[in-house]
mmCIF file of C-alpha atoms in Angstrom:
data_model
loop_
_atom_site.group_PDB
_atom_site.id
_atom_site.type_symbol
_atom_site.label_atom_id
_atom_site.label_comp_id
_atom_site.label_asym_id
_atom_site.label_seq_id
_atom_site.Cartn_x
_atom_site.Cartn_y
_atom_site.Cartn_z
ATOM 1 C CA THR A 1 -106.506 -15.513 -39.381
ATOM 2 C CA VAL A 2 -107.720 -14.573 -35.923
ATOM 3 C CA SER A 3 -108.208 -10.901 -35.167
ATOM 4 C CA THR A 4 -109.525 -8.598 -32.484
ATOM 5 C CA GLY A 5 -109.101 -5.277 -34.305
ATOM 6 C CA ALA A 6 -109.458 -3.600 -37.661
ATOM 7 C CA ASN A 7 -107.546 -4.780 -40.739
ATOM 8 C CA LEU A 8 -107.395 -8.380 -39.368
ATOM 9 C CA SER A 9 -105.108 -7.147 -36.589
ATOM 10 C CA VAL A 10 -104.395 -8.042 -32.991
ATOM 11 C CA ASP A 11 -102.450 -6.185 -30.347
ATOM 12 C CA THR A 12 -98.795 -5.748 -31.274
ATOM 13 C CA ILE A 13 -96.746 -8.802 -30.322
ATOM 14 C CA PRO A 14 -93.884 -7.456 -28.159
ATOM 15 C CA PHE A 15 -91.043 -9.648 -29.440
ATOM 16 C CA THR A 16 -87.568 -8.972 -28.028
ATOM 17 C CA ALA A 17 -84.181 -10.630 -28.415
ATOM 18 C CA THR A 18 -85.001 -12.943 -25.513
ATOM 19 C CA GLN A 19 -88.823 -13.044 -25.752
ATOM 20 C CA THR A 20 -89.630 -14.921 -28.948
ATOM 21 C CA ARG A 21 -92.165 -17.565 -27.975
ATOM 22 C CA MET A 22 -95.926 -17.885 -28.190
ATOM 23 C CA THR A 23 -98.086 -20.758 -27.006
ATOM 24 C CA MET A 24 -101.446 -22.014 -28.204
ATOM 25 C CA SER A 25 -103.813 -24.661 -26.887
ATOM 26 C CA VAL A 26 -104.696 -27.111 -29.659
ATOM 27 C CA TYR A 27 -107.288 -29.874 -30.015
ATOM 28 C CA SER A 28 -106.421 -32.089 -32.998
ATOM 29 C CA PRO A 29 -107.994 -35.326 -34.279
ATOM 30 C CA ALA A 30 -104.506 -36.764 -34.827
ATOM 31 C CA ALA A 31 -101.023 -36.698 -33.366
ATOM 32 C CA GLY A 32 -98.024 -35.693 -35.463
ATOM 33 C CA VAL A 33 -99.852 -32.852 -37.223
ATOM 34 C CA ARG A 34 -97.710 -29.891 -38.253
ATOM 35 C CA VAL A 35 -99.214 -26.632 -37.022
ATOM 36 C CA ARG A 36 -97.776 -23.421 -38.401
ATOM 37 C CA MET A 37 -98.211 -20.010 -36.839
ATOM 38 C CA LYS A 38 -97.506 -16.870 -38.821
ATOM 39 C CA ALA A 39 -97.084 -13.365 -37.430
ATOM 40 C CA GLU A 40 -97.044 -10.406 -39.762
ATOM 41 C CA ASN A 41 -97.600 -6.692 -40.098
ATOM 42 C CA ALA A 42 -101.315 -6.097 -40.720
ATOM 43 C CA ALA A 43 -100.491 -3.144 -42.989
ATOM 44 C CA ASN A 44 -97.482 -4.730 -44.691
ATOM 45 C CA PRO A 45 -97.670 -8.515 -45.199
ATOM 46 C CA GLY A 46 -94.095 -8.450 -46.506
ATOM 47 C CA GLN A 47 -93.052 -8.214 -42.860
ATOM 48 C CA ASN A 48 -93.776 -11.689 -41.535
ATOM 49 C CA VAL A 49 -92.290 -14.595 -39.635
ATOM 50 C CA GLU A 50 -93.436 -18.234 -39.448
ATOM 51 C CA THR A 51 -92.637 -21.219 -37.259
ATOM 52 C CA ASP A 52 -94.036 -24.702 -36.637
ATOM 53 C CA ALA A 53 -94.975 -27.056 -33.827
ATOM 54 C CA PHE A 54 -96.359 -30.593 -33.897
ATOM 55 C CA THR A 55 -99.275 -32.153 -32.069
ATOM 56 C CA THR A 56 -98.476 -35.104 -29.823
ATOM 57 C CA VAL A 57 -101.942 -36.254 -28.770
ATOM 58 C CA ALA A 58 -105.195 -37.048 -30.604
ATOM 59 C CA GLY A 59 -108.655 -35.986 -29.485
ATOM 60 C CA ALA A 60 -107.485 -33.943 -26.489
ATOM 61 C CA TRP A 61 -106.177 -30.491 -25.644
ATOM 62 C CA GLU A 62 -102.456 -29.785 -25.424
ATOM 63 C CA THR A 63 -100.325 -26.643 -25.364
ATOM 64 C CA LEU A 64 -97.918 -26.132 -28.256
ATOM 65 C CA THR A 65 -94.992 -23.710 -28.153
ATOM 66 C CA PHE A 66 -94.053 -21.655 -31.212
ATOM 67 C CA ASP A 67 -90.557 -20.181 -31.065
ATOM 68 C CA PHE A 68 -90.247 -17.408 -33.630
ATOM 69 C CA GLY A 69 -86.545 -17.240 -32.908
ATOM 70 C CA ASP A 70 -86.213 -20.581 -34.728
ATOM 71 C CA THR A 71 -87.419 -20.325 -38.340
ATOM 72 C CA SER A 72 -84.406 -21.560 -40.327
ATOM 73 C CA THR A 73 -85.826 -24.945 -41.399
ATOM 74 C CA HIS A 74 -89.227 -23.817 -42.624
ATOM 75 C CA PHE A 75 -90.090 -23.324 -46.277
ATOM 76 C CA ILE A 76 -92.867 -21.614 -48.209
ATOM 77 C CA PRO A 77 -94.995 -22.573 -51.259
ATOM 78 C CA ASP A 78 -93.873 -21.429 -54.697
ATOM 79 C CA GLY A 79 -97.259 -22.002 -56.308
ATOM 80 C CA PRO A 80 -100.585 -23.771 -55.794
ATOM 81 C CA THR A 81 -99.020 -27.239 -56.105
ATOM 82 C CA THR A 82 -95.253 -26.826 -55.702
ATOM 83 C CA TYR A 83 -92.736 -25.728 -53.082
ATOM 84 C CA ASP A 84 -89.472 -23.899 -53.565
ATOM 85 C CA LEU A 85 -87.213 -25.569 -51.026
ATOM 86 C CA THR A 86 -84.515 -22.919 -51.517
ATOM 87 C CA LYS A 87 -86.672 -20.118 -50.174
ATOM 88 C CA PRO A 88 -86.769 -20.105 -46.344
ATOM 89 C CA THR A 89 -89.254 -17.982 -44.480
ATOM 90 C CA GLN A 90 -88.058 -14.717 -43.030
ATOM 91 C CA ASN A 91 -86.226 -14.501 -39.740
ATOM 92 C CA LEU A 92 -87.723 -12.571 -36.848
ATOM 93 C CA ASN A 93 -86.968 -8.865 -37.337
ATOM 94 C CA LEU A 94 -87.197 -6.897 -34.122
ATOM 95 C CA THR A 95 -87.599 -3.644 -36.051
ATOM 96 C CA SER A 96 -90.831 -4.896 -37.649
ATOM 97 C CA THR A 97 -94.284 -4.518 -36.138
ATOM 98 C CA TYR A 98 -96.089 -7.847 -35.868
ATOM 99 C CA ASN A 99 -99.818 -7.410 -35.217
ATOM 100 C CA LYS A 100 -101.533 -10.112 -37.256
ATOM 101 C CA VAL A 101 -101.709 -13.853 -36.495
ATOM 102 C CA SER A 102 -102.677 -16.751 -38.745
ATOM 103 C CA VAL A 103 -102.777 -20.458 -37.927
ATOM 104 C CA PHE A 104 -102.343 -23.337 -40.421
ATOM 105 C CA PHE A 105 -103.259 -26.904 -39.424
ATOM 106 C CA ASP A 106 -101.726 -29.880 -41.236
ATOM 107 C CA TYR A 107 -99.349 -27.517 -43.001
ATOM 108 C CA PHE A 108 -97.295 -29.427 -45.553
ATOM 109 C CA VAL A 109 -93.626 -28.910 -46.370
ATOM 110 C CA GLY A 110 -92.741 -31.575 -48.931
ATOM 111 C CA VAL A 111 -89.838 -32.714 -51.039
ATOM 112 C CA GLY A 112 -90.556 -32.459 -54.763
ATOM 113 C CA GLY A 113 -94.029 -31.016 -54.553
ATOM 114 C CA TYR A 114 -97.388 -30.956 -52.855
ATOM 115 C CA ALA A 115 -99.123 -33.949 -51.328
ATOM 116 C CA PRO A 116 -102.738 -33.518 -50.186
ATOM 117 C CA MET A 117 -103.565 -33.998 -46.538
ATOM 118 C CA PRO A 118 -106.517 -36.074 -45.269
ATOM 119 C CA SER A 119 -109.759 -34.177 -45.809
ATOM 120 C CA ASP A 120 -112.577 -33.290 -43.464
ATOM 121 C CA ARG A 121 -110.464 -32.835 -40.382
ATOM 122 C CA THR A 122 -111.596 -30.311 -37.796
ATOM 123 C CA TYR A 123 -109.205 -28.589 -35.420
ATOM 124 C CA PHE A 124 -109.797 -26.354 -32.433
ATOM 125 C CA PHE A 125 -107.487 -23.797 -30.857
ATOM 126 C CA ASP A 126 -107.564 -21.507 -27.839
ATOM 127 C CA ASP A 127 -105.409 -19.253 -25.669
ATOM 128 C CA VAL A 128 -102.943 -17.795 -28.169
ATOM 129 C CA ILE A 129 -100.542 -16.208 -25.681
ATOM 130 C CA PHE A 130 -97.271 -14.341 -25.992
ATOM 131 C CA GLN A 131 -94.918 -15.795 -23.406
ATOM 132 C CA THR A 132 -93.242 -13.218 -21.196
ATOM 133 C CA GLU A 133 -90.169 -14.891 -19.739
ATOM 134 C CA VAL A 134 -89.592 -14.151 -16.064
ATOM 135 C CA ALA A 135 -85.962 -13.957 -14.990
ATOM 136 C CA PRO A 136 -85.144 -15.579 -11.638
ATOM 137 C CA PRO A 137 -85.227 -12.950 -8.918
ATOM 138 C CA PRO A 138 -81.883 -11.831 -7.515
ATOM 139 C CA PRO A 139 -80.934 -13.020 -4.023
ATOM 140 C CA VAL A 140 -82.535 -11.007 -1.255
ATOM 141 C CA ALA A 141 -80.838 -9.585 1.834
ATOM 142 C CA GLY A 142 -80.231 -12.347 4.346
ATOM 143 C CA ASP A 143 -78.348 -14.667 2.012
ATOM 144 C CA ILE A 144 -77.517 -18.145 3.331
ATOM 145 C CA ILE A 145 -76.023 -19.126 6.666
ATOM 146 C CA THR A 146 -73.863 -22.166 5.902
ATOM 147 C CA PHE A 147 -71.866 -22.404 9.167
ATOM 148 C CA ASP A 148 -68.700 -22.615 7.070
ATOM 149 C CA GLU A 149 -68.144 -18.851 7.060
ATOM 150 C CA SER A 150 -64.667 -17.557 7.907
ATOM 151 C CA THR A 151 -66.323 -15.783 10.831
ATOM 152 C CA PRO A 152 -68.683 -18.499 12.018
ATOM 153 C CA PRO A 153 -72.192 -17.702 13.265
ATOM 154 C CA VAL A 154 -72.969 -17.858 16.972
ATOM 155 C CA LEU A 155 -75.386 -20.411 18.450
ATOM 156 C CA THR A 156 -77.085 -19.391 21.684
ATOM 157 C CA GLY A 157 -78.967 -22.262 23.287
ATOM 158 C CA PHE A 158 -81.871 -21.746 25.689
ATOM 159 C CA GLY A 159 -84.360 -23.754 27.717
ATOM 160 C CA GLY A 160 -81.992 -26.671 28.224
ATOM 161 C CA ALA A 161 -80.198 -26.609 24.859
ATOM 162 C CA ALA A 162 -77.129 -24.812 26.180
ATOM 163 C CA ASP A 163 -74.752 -27.335 24.597
ATOM 164 C CA SER A 164 -75.624 -26.057 21.084
ATOM 165 C CA THR A 165 -72.529 -25.248 19.051
ATOM 166 C CA ILE A 166 -70.909 -25.322 15.591
ATOM 167 C CA ALA A 167 -69.724 -28.893 14.929
ATOM 168 C CA PRO A 168 -68.674 -31.278 12.120
ATOM 169 C CA ASP A 169 -71.417 -32.628 9.881
ATOM 170 C CA PRO A 170 -72.320 -36.170 11.104
ATOM 171 C CA ALA A 171 -72.259 -37.327 7.458
ATOM 172 C CA ASN A 172 -69.236 -35.313 6.282
ATOM 173 C CA ALA A 173 -66.655 -34.177 8.830
ATOM 174 C CA ALA A 174 -65.279 -31.556 6.421
ATOM 175 C CA ASN A 175 -68.577 -29.657 6.517
ATOM 176 C CA LYS A 176 -69.506 -27.446 9.465
ATOM 177 C CA VAL A 177 -73.071 -27.383 10.753
ATOM 178 C CA ALA A 178 -75.058 -26.227 13.777
ATOM 179 C CA LYS A 179 -75.436 -28.893 16.466
ATOM 180 C CA VAL A 180 -78.412 -28.542 18.810
ATOM 181 C CA VAL A 181 -78.576 -30.853 21.841
ATOM 182 C CA LYS A 182 -81.955 -30.910 23.557
ATOM 183 C CA GLY A 183 -80.821 -32.122 26.963
ATOM 184 C CA VAL A 184 -82.649 -34.529 29.217
ATOM 185 C CA GLY A 185 -85.500 -32.652 30.875
ATOM 186 C CA ALA A 186 -85.074 -29.609 28.638
ATOM 187 C CA GLU A 187 -88.062 -27.326 28.263
ATOM 188 C CA VAL A 188 -90.585 -28.149 25.565
ATOM 189 C CA TRP A 189 -89.526 -24.854 23.934
ATOM 190 C CA ALA A 190 -85.775 -25.455 24.161
ATOM 191 C CA GLY A 191 -83.845 -24.391 21.081
ATOM 192 C CA ALA A 192 -81.060 -22.197 19.760
ATOM 193 C CA THR A 193 -80.757 -18.739 18.239
ATOM 194 C CA VAL A 194 -78.461 -18.389 15.227
ATOM 195 C CA SER A 195 -76.793 -15.022 14.763
ATOM 196 C CA ASN A 196 -73.957 -13.459 12.811
ATOM 197 C CA LEU A 197 -74.427 -9.861 13.943
ATOM 198 C CA PRO A 198 -74.488 -8.163 17.365
ATOM 199 C CA ASN A 199 -77.671 -8.325 19.436
ATOM 200 C CA GLN A 200 -78.237 -11.935 18.254
ATOM 201 C CA ALA A 201 -79.210 -10.577 14.849
ATOM 202 C CA ILE A 202 -78.898 -11.605 11.223
ATOM 203 C CA ALA A 203 -79.330 -9.494 8.087
ATOM 204 C CA PRO A 204 -82.985 -8.488 7.592
ATOM 205 C CA ILE A 205 -85.000 -11.216 5.878
ATOM 206 C CA GLY A 206 -86.503 -9.949 2.618
ATOM 207 C CA PHE A 207 -90.060 -11.184 3.003
ATOM 208 C CA SER A 208 -92.526 -9.907 0.409
ATOM 209 C CA ALA A 209 -95.982 -10.690 -0.921
ATOM 210 C CA THR A 210 -94.469 -13.436 -3.104
ATOM 211 C CA ARG A 211 -91.554 -14.493 -0.876
ATOM 212 C CA LYS A 212 -92.641 -16.019 2.387
ATOM 213 C CA SER A 213 -90.860 -19.380 2.660
ATOM 214 C CA VAL A 214 -87.314 -20.112 3.794
ATOM 215 C CA THR A 215 -85.526 -23.450 3.821
ATOM 216 C CA ALA A 216 -83.058 -25.269 6.032
ATOM 217 C CA ARG A 217 -81.271 -28.599 5.818
ATOM 218 C CA VAL A 218 -82.008 -30.673 8.898
ATOM 219 C CA TRP A 219 -80.590 -33.891 10.386
ATOM 220 C CA SER A 220 -82.785 -35.588 12.976
ATOM 221 C CA PRO A 221 -82.403 -38.963 14.708
ATOM 222 C CA ASP A 222 -86.132 -39.509 14.172
ATOM 223 C CA ALA A 223 -88.736 -38.939 11.484
ATOM 224 C CA GLY A 224 -91.996 -37.192 12.387
ATOM 225 C CA ILE A 225 -90.286 -34.539 14.533
ATOM 226 C CA GLN A 226 -91.824 -31.068 14.640
ATOM 227 C CA VAL A 227 -89.220 -28.426 13.863
ATOM 228 C CA ARG A 228 -90.238 -24.855 14.596
ATOM 229 C CA LEU A 229 -88.558 -21.804 13.103
ATOM 230 C CA LYS A 230 -89.139 -18.391 14.653
ATOM 231 C CA VAL A 231 -88.140 -15.054 13.174
ATOM 232 C CA GLU A 232 -88.431 -11.817 15.069
ATOM 233 C CA ASN A 233 -87.226 -8.268 15.375
ATOM 234 C CA ALA A 234 -83.915 -8.352 17.252
ATOM 235 C CA SER A 235 -84.833 -5.122 19.033
ATOM 236 C CA ASN A 236 -88.468 -5.979 19.723
ATOM 237 C CA GLY A 237 -89.250 -9.585 20.606
ATOM 238 C CA GLY A 238 -92.947 -8.782 20.458
ATOM 239 C CA GLN A 239 -92.674 -8.637 16.677
ATOM 240 C CA SER A 240 -92.313 -12.268 15.639
ATOM 241 C CA VAL A 241 -93.760 -15.032 13.505
ATOM 242 C CA GLU A 242 -93.396 -18.807 13.906
ATOM 243 C CA THR A 243 -94.024 -21.750 11.611
ATOM 244 C CA GLU A 244 -93.249 -25.470 11.600
ATOM 245 C CA ALA A 245 -92.185 -28.314 9.344
ATOM 246 C CA THR A 246 -91.983 -32.047 10.044
ATOM 247 C CA THR A 247 -89.009 -34.322 9.457
ATOM 248 C CA THR A 248 -89.541 -37.341 7.212
ATOM 249 C CA VAL A 249 -86.067 -38.891 7.432
ATOM 250 C CA ALA A 250 -84.372 -40.544 10.405
ATOM 251 C CA GLY A 251 -80.594 -40.332 10.713
ATOM 252 C CA GLY A 252 -80.084 -38.404 7.470
ATOM 253 C CA TRP A 253 -80.202 -34.958 5.919
ATOM 254 C CA GLU A 254 -83.287 -33.453 4.296
ATOM 255 C CA THR A 255 -84.377 -29.956 3.298
ATOM 256 C CA LEU A 256 -87.382 -28.559 5.121
ATOM 257 C CA THR A 257 -89.447 -25.615 3.918
ATOM 258 C CA PHE A 258 -90.815 -23.159 6.453
ATOM 259 C CA ASN A 259 -93.746 -21.211 5.055
ATOM 260 C CA PHE A 260 -94.323 -18.145 7.201
ATOM 261 C CA ALA A 261 -97.569 -17.456 5.367
ATOM 262 C CA ASN A 262 -98.881 -20.338 7.534
ATOM 263 C CA PRO A 263 -97.918 -19.416 11.107
ATOM 264 C CA VAL A 264 -98.434 -21.805 13.995
ATOM 265 C CA ALA A 265 -101.905 -21.483 15.508
ATOM 266 C CA GLY A 266 -101.932 -18.950 18.335
ATOM 267 C CA THR A 267 -98.843 -17.102 17.090
ATOM 268 C CA ALA A 268 -98.679 -13.816 15.206
ATOM 269 C CA ALA A 269 -99.149 -13.559 11.456
ATOM 270 C CA LEU A 270 -96.362 -12.471 9.132
ATOM 271 C CA ASP A 271 -96.308 -8.663 8.940
ATOM 272 C CA LEU A 272 -94.486 -7.370 5.880
ATOM 273 C CA ALA A 273 -94.040 -3.996 7.591
ATOM 274 C CA VAL A 274 -91.894 -5.573 10.330
ATOM 275 C CA THR A 275 -88.109 -6.008 10.109
ATOM 276 C CA TYR A 276 -87.353 -9.653 10.892
ATOM 277 C CA ASN A 277 -83.640 -9.996 11.658
ATOM 278 C CA LYS A 278 -83.390 -12.717 14.312
ATOM 279 C CA VAL A 279 -83.920 -16.453 13.862
ATOM 280 C CA SER A 280 -84.303 -19.323 16.330
ATOM 281 C CA ILE A 281 -84.866 -23.030 15.742
ATOM 282 C CA PHE A 282 -86.660 -25.490 18.035
ATOM 283 C CA PHE A 283 -86.384 -29.256 17.564
ATOM 284 C CA ASP A 284 -89.159 -31.604 18.727
ATOM 285 C CA PHE A 285 -91.122 -28.561 19.810
ATOM 286 C CA GLY A 286 -93.712 -29.310 22.488
ATOM 287 C CA THR A 287 -91.851 -32.319 23.896
ATOM 288 C CA VAL A 288 -89.646 -32.453 27.019
ATOM 289 C CA GLY A 289 -85.985 -32.974 26.133
ATOM 290 C CA ALA A 290 -84.699 -36.553 25.953
ATOM 291 C CA GLY A 291 -81.007 -35.861 25.403
ATOM 292 C CA LYS A 292 -81.190 -36.140 21.611
ATOM 293 C CA THR A 293 -78.917 -34.343 19.158
ATOM 294 C CA TYR A 294 -80.084 -32.517 16.036
ATOM 295 C CA TYR A 295 -78.205 -30.691 13.293
ATOM 296 C CA VAL A 296 -79.096 -27.825 10.962
ATOM 297 C CA ASP A 297 -77.273 -26.396 7.951
ATOM 298 C CA ASP A 298 -77.817 -23.931 5.113
ATOM 299 C CA LEU A 299 -80.422 -21.603 6.550
ATOM 300 C CA ASP A 300 -81.489 -20.104 3.232
ATOM 301 C CA PHE A 301 -83.197 -16.708 3.160
ATOM 302 C CA THR A 302 -82.710 -16.039 -0.573
ATOM 303 C CA PHE A 303 -86.167 -17.329 -1.584
ATOM 304 C CA THR A 304 -84.640 -19.135 -4.577
ATOM 305 C CA GLY A 305 -87.555 -21.582 -4.553
ATOM 306 C CA GLU A 306 -90.145 -18.851 -4.856
ATOM 307 C CA GLN A 307 -90.774 -16.754 -7.942
ATOM 308 C CA PRO A 308 -93.006 -13.755 -8.370
ATOM 309 C CA PRO A 309 -96.003 -14.438 -10.608
ATOM 310 C CA PRO A 310 -95.407 -13.624 -14.266
ATOM 311 C CA PRO A 311 -96.749 -10.302 -15.483
ATOM 312 C CA PRO A 312 -100.028 -10.335 -17.392
ATOM 313 C CA ALA A 313 -99.611 -11.612 -20.927
ATOM 314 C CA SER A 314 -98.978 -8.802 -23.402
ATOM 315 C CA LEU A 315 -101.053 -10.673 -25.972
ATOM 316 C CA ALA A 316 -103.690 -13.208 -25.008
ATOM 317 C CA ILE A 317 -106.363 -14.377 -27.435
ATOM 318 C CA THR A 318 -108.755 -16.443 -25.321
ATOM 319 C CA PHE A 319 -112.075 -16.125 -27.228
ATOM 320 C CA ASP A 320 -113.698 -15.491 -23.834
ATOM 321 C CA ASP A 321 -113.046 -11.791 -23.248
ATOM 322 C CA SER A 322 -116.425 -10.067 -23.467
ATOM 323 C CA ALA A 323 -114.673 -6.741 -24.099
ATOM 324 C CA LYS A 324 -113.201 -8.017 -27.371
ATOM 325 C CA THR A 325 -114.736 -9.019 -30.691
ATOM 326 C CA TYR A 326 -113.020 -12.109 -32.059
ATOM 327 C CA THR A 327 -113.071 -12.606 -35.814
ATOM 328 C CA LEU A 328 -111.864 -15.709 -37.684
ATOM 329 C CA THR A 329 -111.154 -15.046 -41.353
ATOM 330 C CA ASP A 330 -110.530 -18.223 -43.331
ATOM 331 C CA PHE A 331 -108.511 -18.667 -46.506
ATOM 332 C CA GLY A 332 -107.738 -21.658 -48.750
ATOM 333 C CA ASN A 333 -111.231 -23.194 -48.472
ATOM 334 C CA ASN A 334 -111.307 -23.588 -44.708
ATOM 335 C CA GLY A 335 -114.197 -22.849 -42.385
ATOM 336 C CA GLY A 336 -113.376 -20.779 -39.316
ATOM 337 C CA ALA A 337 -115.598 -19.791 -36.407
ATOM 338 C CA VAL A 338 -115.726 -19.229 -32.666
ATOM 339 C CA VAL A 339 -117.493 -22.224 -31.127
ATOM 340 C CA ALA A 340 -118.005 -24.099 -27.887
ATOM 341 C CA ASP A 341 -115.091 -26.123 -26.528
ATOM 342 C CA PRO A 342 -115.362 -29.723 -27.855
ATOM 343 C CA ALA A 343 -114.329 -30.983 -24.425
ATOM 344 C CA GLY A 344 -117.413 -29.392 -22.859
ATOM 345 C CA GLY A 345 -118.090 -26.531 -20.494
ATOM 346 C CA THR A 346 -118.709 -22.872 -21.267
ATOM 347 C CA ASN A 347 -115.268 -22.158 -22.756
ATOM 348 C CA LYS A 348 -115.178 -20.650 -26.247
ATOM 349 C CA VAL A 349 -112.517 -21.642 -28.796
ATOM 350 C CA GLY A 350 -111.629 -21.117 -32.456
ATOM 351 C CA THR A 351 -112.164 -23.881 -34.979
ATOM 352 C CA VAL A 352 -110.723 -24.620 -38.443
ATOM 353 C CA SER A 353 -112.042 -27.349 -40.728
#
């Protein structure tokens, strides 16, 4: 039993209907070892729940997941040498308080009785963490510009890309895409602005501290082409940020990611206080136009590829927090202690032997 408080307790494990998992780093001398974790009420051991996981590697660290929402196949001992296979462990009860944790290595659930496990095995464990599931964030204002809208966006070419327009997909005529022609002799900064609102605007892009990249599908006749994306305030062109991505496919579609946390050198940094509601794209930026045609589709401002970081773990037993006193209390003739990590370094871990 590992504890950080009185009465062999830990902080209350905040189980919910959808948050039922804990993880633990394990160092085992063998693969295929059953590891059981038990959570219970420190003041009332009759309130408990148990579940198992199995090691898959020998002599190395791995992270095991213990799902307390899945306890139906686990059984408990009926005596010192026998098991009652008709007596399953309790199911997770969300009205109970679980604030005590015990770990059993090489736990045996047998048919017809007890069989001893190999002796003199030593196990190590670390980072007992309650897993807070993070739901995918909802789409942010800006949505996706697909060029198939019933009211199609407007392309406004500049610098020698005046022939930019909505056109059939070169790989699928049923799909509509933006076609950008960088004419012969076009400026090195020739490109096109995409808008679906007056004043060459789009819906405000929902940049945040954790959402700074947008994506676009791009078709280029050449690989290695610099594609620049610029977002700005439709009412104040002095408020802008630019970043680039490079094509890797010639004559085919690929999805490029534009990370505005990494602006092009010499351009302004992303300012989360600014409203960015105008977007322009530049193909083969920095090169005089050669009459080549490029396509773009699915300008995606929903940040579906970026997630906010998970909140701090509600329960994390690391054995390294100097503000906590870690106690290992053994039972059943095991030795338990907080020791140095067997893999080296200054990390502290729990051991059972």
